[in-house]
Amino acid sequence: MFSINDDSANFPNFDSIQDHGSSFLPFDSQMVQSQPQITTLRSSQKFSLTSSPDKIQTNQVPPNQVQYLMANLVSAGCSNQSRKVQDLVDLLAQNGQNDIIDRAVQQHLGTLHNLITDKYGNYLMQLLIKHSSPDVFQNIIALIEHNILEYSFNQFSCRVVQAVTDRCISLNISYFVLKVFDTLVQTQQLTTRSLNSQFASHIVLLTLNSIPYQDQEKMFIFAAQDFLNIAKDQYGCRILEYVYKFVQDALSAVYVEALFQLLSTNVLHLSDNRYGNYLVQAVLKNQFYQVNNYLENIMQVLMDSFRTLSQSKFGSNICECVVQLCDIQSLVRLISNCNFEELIKDQYGNFVTQVFIQRMSDFSLKCQCPVCCIKLQESLEYSHDVEMDQINIALPIDSDVICTMELFRKFCCFIKGVLDIVPSIHVQRSIQRSFDFHDLEVCSFDEFRELIL
């Protein structure tokens, strides 16, 4: 019964501080798939094995700068000289002199905490994590491992935890990724705090794509105990959105069942919430939930409250999803319950009206009524791109099928009559994408509905 185009919901991005040093790991609703790097080296600066010895020698870091790095890694890194040190570390890495970076890290291992928690130093620390050898990286892991909670809730050090976790994922160091996750969801209270944190939530989100569902179960249980508090939070909703979005089979659906039922129970409340509406959209757009009939009750509740939701700022987003999910019969029933004069003049309902028009247009393009099928057959017979023996197979003619093309035209005629009372250039333009607006003859709603009765 249901189908929909899967357009990802747009969630608020974390506001990176980019005034100094390299940029912070960019996270959004897709970040767990893309695994972005901390910095990107300009191609012109990358070290090449084919370079001539003279060129390599020219790019070597002078000994006095190496000495400066060894002596001032932390003190300069935590000052407005941080960018200078970062450029030096980048240059060493480009020249293949990572052993110098390793020696600097080892020499200052006891004071790296200052870099990790500093406004400027955290950017340098991300570079050291990126360019250190596997052995030295293990020492950095050990340093972070003892301070996961402290670092995860700090606006600067949380970036370092993400950088370490990101590299652990790429190196398949799974024990650390799991430890970070477990540390942040130890209890119900800590789970809520972590998921709703502006800083720790990004770390949780990063770990989810690398942890099996059975290891995430603890978080699902704790999140269910404080569901609405998390679902209506700016950052907590992003975690739940990820969870709902990536339910793709029966096993994952079982683990998320309690969270799904809580959303179903609170669907109206969440639909009209600034952040909760994203969760409802994620569930409605999930292909697994669609094809396995998980959405019947949710759809019925939303359709019953459609008139109210369609004229609200956040609920109108949900109404657009509902329209996209309806089959033709459900769509006509939904249209029957709408007051289009109110809908068109409303700043949010106006967009819902345009989605109605687009959805009806989609059905019209797939019309399988006898008249449209015959017309299509005749046009295909003159096409050089279609084999003759494929035409009849592709176009079975059923005399009981409704002409959705004519239904769409009548709907536009009805809407044109409403526009005479409540003008809207945006709705008119939606109609004009399919018809010459002036050629449409105004009709009543009953004339439109008669086509499907």
XYZ file of C-alpha atoms in Angstrom:
453
model
C 0.000 0.000 0.000
C 2.782 2.369 0.854
C 5.767 3.706 -1.047
C 7.898 6.776 -0.705
C 11.057 8.399 -2.016
C 13.702 8.182 0.695
C 14.943 11.704 1.219
C 17.007 12.050 4.306
C 15.839 14.456 6.873
C 18.068 17.475 7.429
C 19.341 17.642 10.984
C 21.117 20.557 12.655
C 24.904 20.362 12.195
C 27.379 20.711 15.064
C 28.823 24.224 15.067
C 32.545 23.715 14.586
C 34.989 26.281 15.906
C 37.156 27.005 12.895
C 38.791 30.230 13.976
C 42.105 28.509 14.610
C 43.794 25.483 13.117
C 42.305 22.735 11.030
C 38.574 22.206 11.015
C 36.763 19.872 13.363
C 35.344 16.598 12.136
C 32.106 17.533 10.270
C 29.200 15.443 11.500
C 25.619 15.359 10.209
C 22.798 12.711 9.664
C 25.207 10.934 7.170
C 28.509 11.295 9.038
C 28.691 7.711 10.233
C 28.822 6.481 6.658
C 31.314 8.965 5.235
C 34.018 8.762 7.961
C 35.484 12.211 7.167
C 39.155 12.953 7.731
C 40.266 15.615 10.173
C 42.189 17.636 7.604
C 42.816 17.433 3.874
C 46.293 17.990 2.508
C 46.538 20.116 -0.596
C 47.615 17.921 -3.485
C 50.474 20.272 -4.277
C 51.908 19.690 -0.804
C 51.757 15.896 -0.773
C 55.059 14.041 -0.650
C 55.808 12.035 -3.765
C 58.127 9.042 -3.941
C 58.971 10.040 -7.506
C 60.360 13.418 -6.486
C 64.006 14.065 -7.215
C 66.523 13.935 -4.313
C 67.168 17.647 -4.712
C 63.473 18.454 -4.386
C 63.111 16.243 -1.328
C 66.097 17.927 0.281
C 64.613 21.357 -0.417
C 61.385 20.390 1.408
C 63.128 18.912 4.444
C 62.244 20.630 7.709
C 65.261 22.606 8.946
C 66.911 21.263 12.136
C 66.118 24.444 14.071
C 62.391 23.945 13.395
C 62.624 20.326 14.525
C 64.271 21.531 17.733
C 61.510 24.117 18.139
C 58.892 21.384 17.793
C 60.593 19.143 20.322
C 60.911 21.939 22.851
C 57.573 23.709 22.361
C 55.033 21.136 21.150
C 52.635 21.694 24.045
C 53.423 25.269 25.075
C 53.207 26.644 21.525
C 50.363 24.293 20.611
C 48.237 25.777 23.386
C 48.828 29.355 22.246
C 48.087 31.494 19.237
C 51.203 29.904 17.718
C 49.281 26.646 17.335
C 48.784 27.109 13.618
C 52.535 27.416 13.096
C 53.102 24.115 14.899
C 50.304 22.445 12.922
C 51.882 23.525 9.645
C 55.187 22.119 10.845
C 53.611 18.754 11.710
C 51.871 18.685 8.325
C 55.141 19.374 6.541
C 56.914 16.598 8.448
C 54.160 14.155 7.494
C 54.278 15.200 3.849
C 58.036 14.602 3.792
C 57.679 11.172 5.369
C 59.366 12.304 8.592
C 56.717 10.770 10.844
C 59.453 9.464 13.150
C 60.051 13.051 14.290
C 56.337 13.421 15.038
C 56.465 10.185 17.033
C 59.462 11.375 19.053
C 57.713 14.657 19.845
C 54.585 12.835 21.021
C 56.597 10.426 23.164
C 58.631 13.253 24.666
C 55.521 15.206 25.691
C 53.211 12.268 26.455
C 52.818 13.344 30.074
C 51.565 16.825 29.153
C 49.388 16.021 26.125
C 46.356 16.492 28.378
C 46.945 20.237 28.025
C 46.718 19.990 24.237
C 43.653 17.778 24.354
C 41.570 20.188 26.422
C 42.818 23.454 24.937
C 40.961 25.747 22.536
C 43.919 25.799 20.139
C 45.741 22.659 21.182
C 42.945 20.229 20.321
C 43.474 20.925 16.612
C 47.165 20.100 16.895
C 46.297 16.965 18.853
C 44.052 15.790 16.021
C 47.003 16.076 13.633
C 49.270 14.133 15.981
C 46.643 11.392 16.126
C 46.399 11.331 12.354
C 50.140 11.214 11.631
C 51.463 9.091 14.509
C 52.678 5.546 13.887
C 50.497 2.631 15.068
C 52.756 2.030 18.090
C 52.677 5.645 19.236
C 48.955 5.814 18.485
C 48.478 3.012 21.024
C 50.047 5.288 23.651
C 47.587 8.025 22.719
C 44.721 5.535 22.996
C 45.876 4.624 26.510
C 45.924 8.305 27.447
C 42.374 8.881 26.173
C 41.090 5.587 27.547
C 41.468 6.707 31.166
C 39.601 9.978 30.617
C 36.781 9.114 28.201
C 34.005 10.657 30.294
C 35.887 13.840 31.113
C 36.988 14.381 27.532
C 33.660 13.494 25.908
C 31.738 16.275 27.640
C 34.304 19.022 27.004
C 33.811 21.249 23.968
C 37.452 20.926 22.898
C 38.566 17.477 24.018
C 35.433 15.819 22.586
C 36.951 16.469 19.165
C 40.066 14.565 20.158
C 37.995 11.600 21.342
C 36.249 11.617 17.968
C 39.573 11.734 16.132
C 40.926 8.770 18.104
C 37.674 6.834 17.656
C 37.626 7.595 13.952
C 41.153 6.249 13.469
C 40.381 3.195 15.610
C 37.446 2.450 13.321
C 39.663 2.705 10.243
C 42.308 0.467 11.870
C 39.671 -1.967 13.170
C 40.668 -1.419 16.807
C 37.196 -2.448 17.916
C 37.836 -2.815 21.651
C 38.402 0.935 22.066
C 35.337 1.895 20.013
C 33.189 -0.416 22.144
C 34.745 0.925 25.351
C 33.939 4.509 24.357
C 30.342 3.532 23.627
C 29.935 1.511 26.835
C 31.434 4.312 28.918
C 28.895 6.823 27.629
C 25.839 4.590 28.160
C 26.683 2.937 31.487
C 23.424 3.962 33.174
C 20.056 5.355 32.194
C 20.944 8.801 33.554
C 24.315 8.865 31.784
C 22.730 7.650 28.541
C 20.309 10.582 28.530
C 23.126 12.967 29.363
C 25.349 11.584 26.582
C 22.672 11.481 23.892
C 21.470 14.996 24.714
C 24.966 16.465 24.979
C 26.127 18.933 22.345
C 29.534 17.256 22.528
C 29.227 13.607 23.610
C 26.323 12.876 21.252
C 28.633 13.176 18.235
C 30.922 10.542 19.726
C 28.016 8.159 20.346
C 26.810 8.680 16.789
C 30.270 7.923 15.414
C 30.492 4.612 17.275
C 27.075 3.258 16.268
C 28.000 2.250 12.734
C 30.835 0.041 14.020
C 29.038 -1.725 16.863
C 26.715 -4.751 16.397
C 23.078 -4.308 17.403
C 23.431 -6.713 20.319
C 26.080 -4.429 21.830
C 23.837 -1.392 21.347
C 20.910 -3.005 23.158
C 21.820 -1.401 26.485
C 21.486 2.049 24.938
C 18.102 1.136 23.421
C 16.808 0.025 26.827
C 18.024 3.127 28.667
C 16.830 5.463 25.901
C 13.358 3.915 26.062
C 13.177 4.770 29.770
C 13.557 8.487 29.018
C 12.218 8.464 25.477
C 10.431 11.813 25.175
C 13.238 13.728 26.854
C 15.697 12.364 24.280
C 13.331 12.453 21.289
C 12.592 16.166 21.747
C 16.205 17.181 22.289
C 18.262 18.857 19.555
C 21.058 16.292 19.827
C 19.249 13.280 21.263
C 16.837 13.225 18.330
C 19.796 12.748 15.969
C 20.787 9.537 17.730
C 17.248 8.141 17.604
C 16.884 9.239 13.978
C 19.968 7.195 13.126
C 18.589 4.191 15.011
C 15.221 4.304 13.212
C 16.734 4.997 9.819
C 19.052 2.007 9.838
C 16.496 -0.628 10.789
C 16.805 -2.788 7.683
C 15.820 -6.308 8.695
C 13.797 -8.303 11.203
C 16.700 -8.682 13.649
C 17.403 -4.961 13.923
C 13.658 -4.295 14.163
C 13.456 -6.566 17.213
C 16.181 -4.627 19.024
C 14.483 -1.306 18.261
C 10.936 -2.572 18.916
C 10.482 -0.746 22.239
C 11.638 2.548 20.727
C 9.356 2.021 17.725
C 6.331 1.395 19.942
C 7.085 4.517 21.981
C 7.193 6.578 18.815
C 3.934 5.028 17.642
C 2.274 5.888 20.966
C 3.535 9.477 20.924
C 3.383 10.086 17.182
C 1.051 13.116 17.320
C 3.055 14.802 20.058
C 6.322 14.218 18.197
C 4.906 15.216 14.814
C 4.308 18.760 16.000
C 7.637 19.049 17.814
C 10.653 20.927 16.480
C 12.941 17.898 16.737
C 10.544 14.997 17.237
C 9.079 15.432 13.751
C 12.386 14.251 12.292
C 11.942 10.909 14.053
C 8.448 10.445 12.647
C 9.775 11.229 9.173
C 12.603 8.714 9.612
C 10.148 5.948 10.489
C 7.736 6.832 7.667
C 10.561 6.806 5.111
C 12.094 3.533 6.288
C 11.663 0.963 3.501
C 11.650 -1.996 5.902
C 8.813 -0.504 7.951
C 6.872 0.298 4.777
C 6.976 -3.123 3.136
C 6.415 -5.052 6.366
C 3.235 -3.192 7.377
C 4.661 -1.534 10.475
C 3.094 1.804 9.564
C -0.633 0.987 9.439
C -1.505 2.326 12.910
C 0.799 5.330 12.645
C -0.648 6.282 9.264
C -4.210 6.019 10.548
C -3.482 8.305 13.508
C -1.777 10.854 11.268
C -4.568 10.788 8.681
C -7.172 11.326 11.409
C -5.315 14.454 12.556
C -4.255 15.582 9.096
C -6.204 18.866 9.028
C -4.623 20.077 12.260
C -1.102 18.912 11.463
C -1.146 20.274 7.919
C -1.388 23.835 9.209
C 1.399 23.612 11.778
C 5.055 24.426 11.225
C 6.443 20.981 12.001
C 3.350 18.834 11.522
C 3.117 19.934 7.892
C 6.406 18.107 7.246
C 4.759 14.914 8.452
C 1.675 15.551 6.327
C 3.851 15.778 3.228
C 5.280 12.340 4.076
C 1.777 10.940 4.596
C 0.650 12.216 1.188
C 3.663 10.575 -0.448
C 2.810 7.247 1.212
C -0.873 7.086 0.215
C -2.207 4.897 -2.563
C -4.755 6.526 -4.867
C -7.827 5.486 -2.834
C -6.296 6.682 0.450
C -5.223 9.897 -1.219
C -8.759 10.700 -2.375
C -10.120 9.957 1.121
C -7.499 12.285 2.559
C -8.415 14.998 0.061
C -12.082 14.568 1.029
C -11.283 15.506 4.628
C -9.329 18.657 3.754
C -10.603 22.201 3.601
C -8.494 23.502 0.730
C -9.527 27.111 1.234
C -7.926 26.986 4.679
C -5.048 24.862 3.459
C -4.039 27.063 0.538
C -4.105 30.327 2.468
C -2.083 28.831 5.333
C 1.692 29.368 5.142
C 2.373 25.690 5.851
C -0.739 24.128 4.344
C 0.145 25.799 1.061
C 3.146 23.485 0.733
C 1.022 20.457 1.601
C -1.378 21.402 -1.210
C 1.522 21.469 -3.652
C 2.551 17.975 -2.528
C -1.035 16.776 -3.132
C -0.782 18.066 -6.702
C 2.595 16.435 -7.234
C 1.395 13.095 -5.845
C -1.679 13.117 -8.082
C 0.613 13.929 -10.997
C 2.792 10.929 -10.140
C -0.242 8.636 -10.282
C -1.385 10.142 -13.579
C 1.929 9.293 -15.229
C 1.427 5.636 -14.325
C -2.186 5.386 -15.433
C -3.214 1.840 -16.387
C -6.771 2.531 -17.542
C -7.796 1.071 -20.955
C -7.814 4.435 -22.753
C -4.363 5.473 -21.535
C -2.936 2.001 -22.154
C -4.176 2.006 -25.745
C -2.752 5.473 -26.327
C 0.552 4.378 -24.887
C 0.553 1.219 -26.988
C -0.037 3.259 -30.117
C 2.817 5.601 -29.274
C 5.142 2.699 -28.478
C 4.420 1.064 -31.809
C 6.117 3.993 -33.487
C 9.066 3.927 -31.112
C 12.330 2.390 -32.309
C 13.486 1.805 -28.737
C 10.834 -0.795 -27.818
C 10.501 -4.300 -29.211
C 6.999 -5.091 -30.495
C 6.734 -8.296 -28.468
C 7.318 -6.268 -25.273
C 4.434 -3.850 -25.742
C 1.525 -6.078 -24.755
C 3.484 -7.582 -21.884
C 4.300 -4.147 -20.493
C 0.758 -2.806 -20.848
C -1.955 -5.168 -19.582
C -5.375 -3.588 -20.044
C -7.817 -3.804 -17.112
C -11.259 -2.331 -17.746
C -11.831 -1.740 -14.004
C -8.804 0.487 -13.504
C -9.442 4.150 -12.694
C -8.074 6.718 -15.115
C -5.656 8.537 -12.851
C -4.850 10.961 -15.656
C -8.452 12.178 -15.749
C -8.613 12.087 -11.954
C -5.579 14.371 -11.789
C -7.111 16.767 -14.312
C -10.373 16.949 -12.339
C -8.463 17.560 -9.126
C -6.632 20.470 -10.748
C -9.965 21.818 -12.021
C -11.303 21.660 -8.473
C -8.207 23.399 -7.069
C -8.519 26.086 -9.758
C -11.974 26.866 -8.388
C -10.517 27.205 -4.892
C -7.818 29.517 -6.243
C -10.543 31.835 -7.533
C -11.453 32.359 -3.863
C -7.987 32.059 -2.283
C -5.312 32.960 -4.857
C -1.870 31.367 -4.551
C 0.770 31.778 -7.222
C 2.748 28.823 -5.832
C -0.163 26.394 -6.075
C -1.033 27.724 -9.530
C 2.531 27.113 -10.693
C 2.347 23.537 -9.409
C -0.676 22.942 -11.630
C 0.946 24.664 -14.600
C 3.748 22.113 -14.603
C 1.206 19.653 -16.014
C -1.617 21.678 -17.582
C -2.326 24.987 -19.240
C -4.036 26.658 -16.299
C -6.386 28.707 -18.494
C -7.644 25.603 -20.333
C -8.881 23.966 -17.127
C -12.617 24.223 -16.479
C -13.546 24.733 -12.840
C -15.415 21.791 -11.303
C -16.840 20.947 -7.898
C -15.290 18.490 -5.498
C -18.188 16.079 -6.071
C -17.375 15.942 -9.784
C -13.800 15.055 -8.909
C -14.774 12.407 -6.375
C -17.306 10.746 -8.699
C -14.449 9.427 -10.804
C -13.300 7.097 -8.057
C -16.641 6.029 -6.563
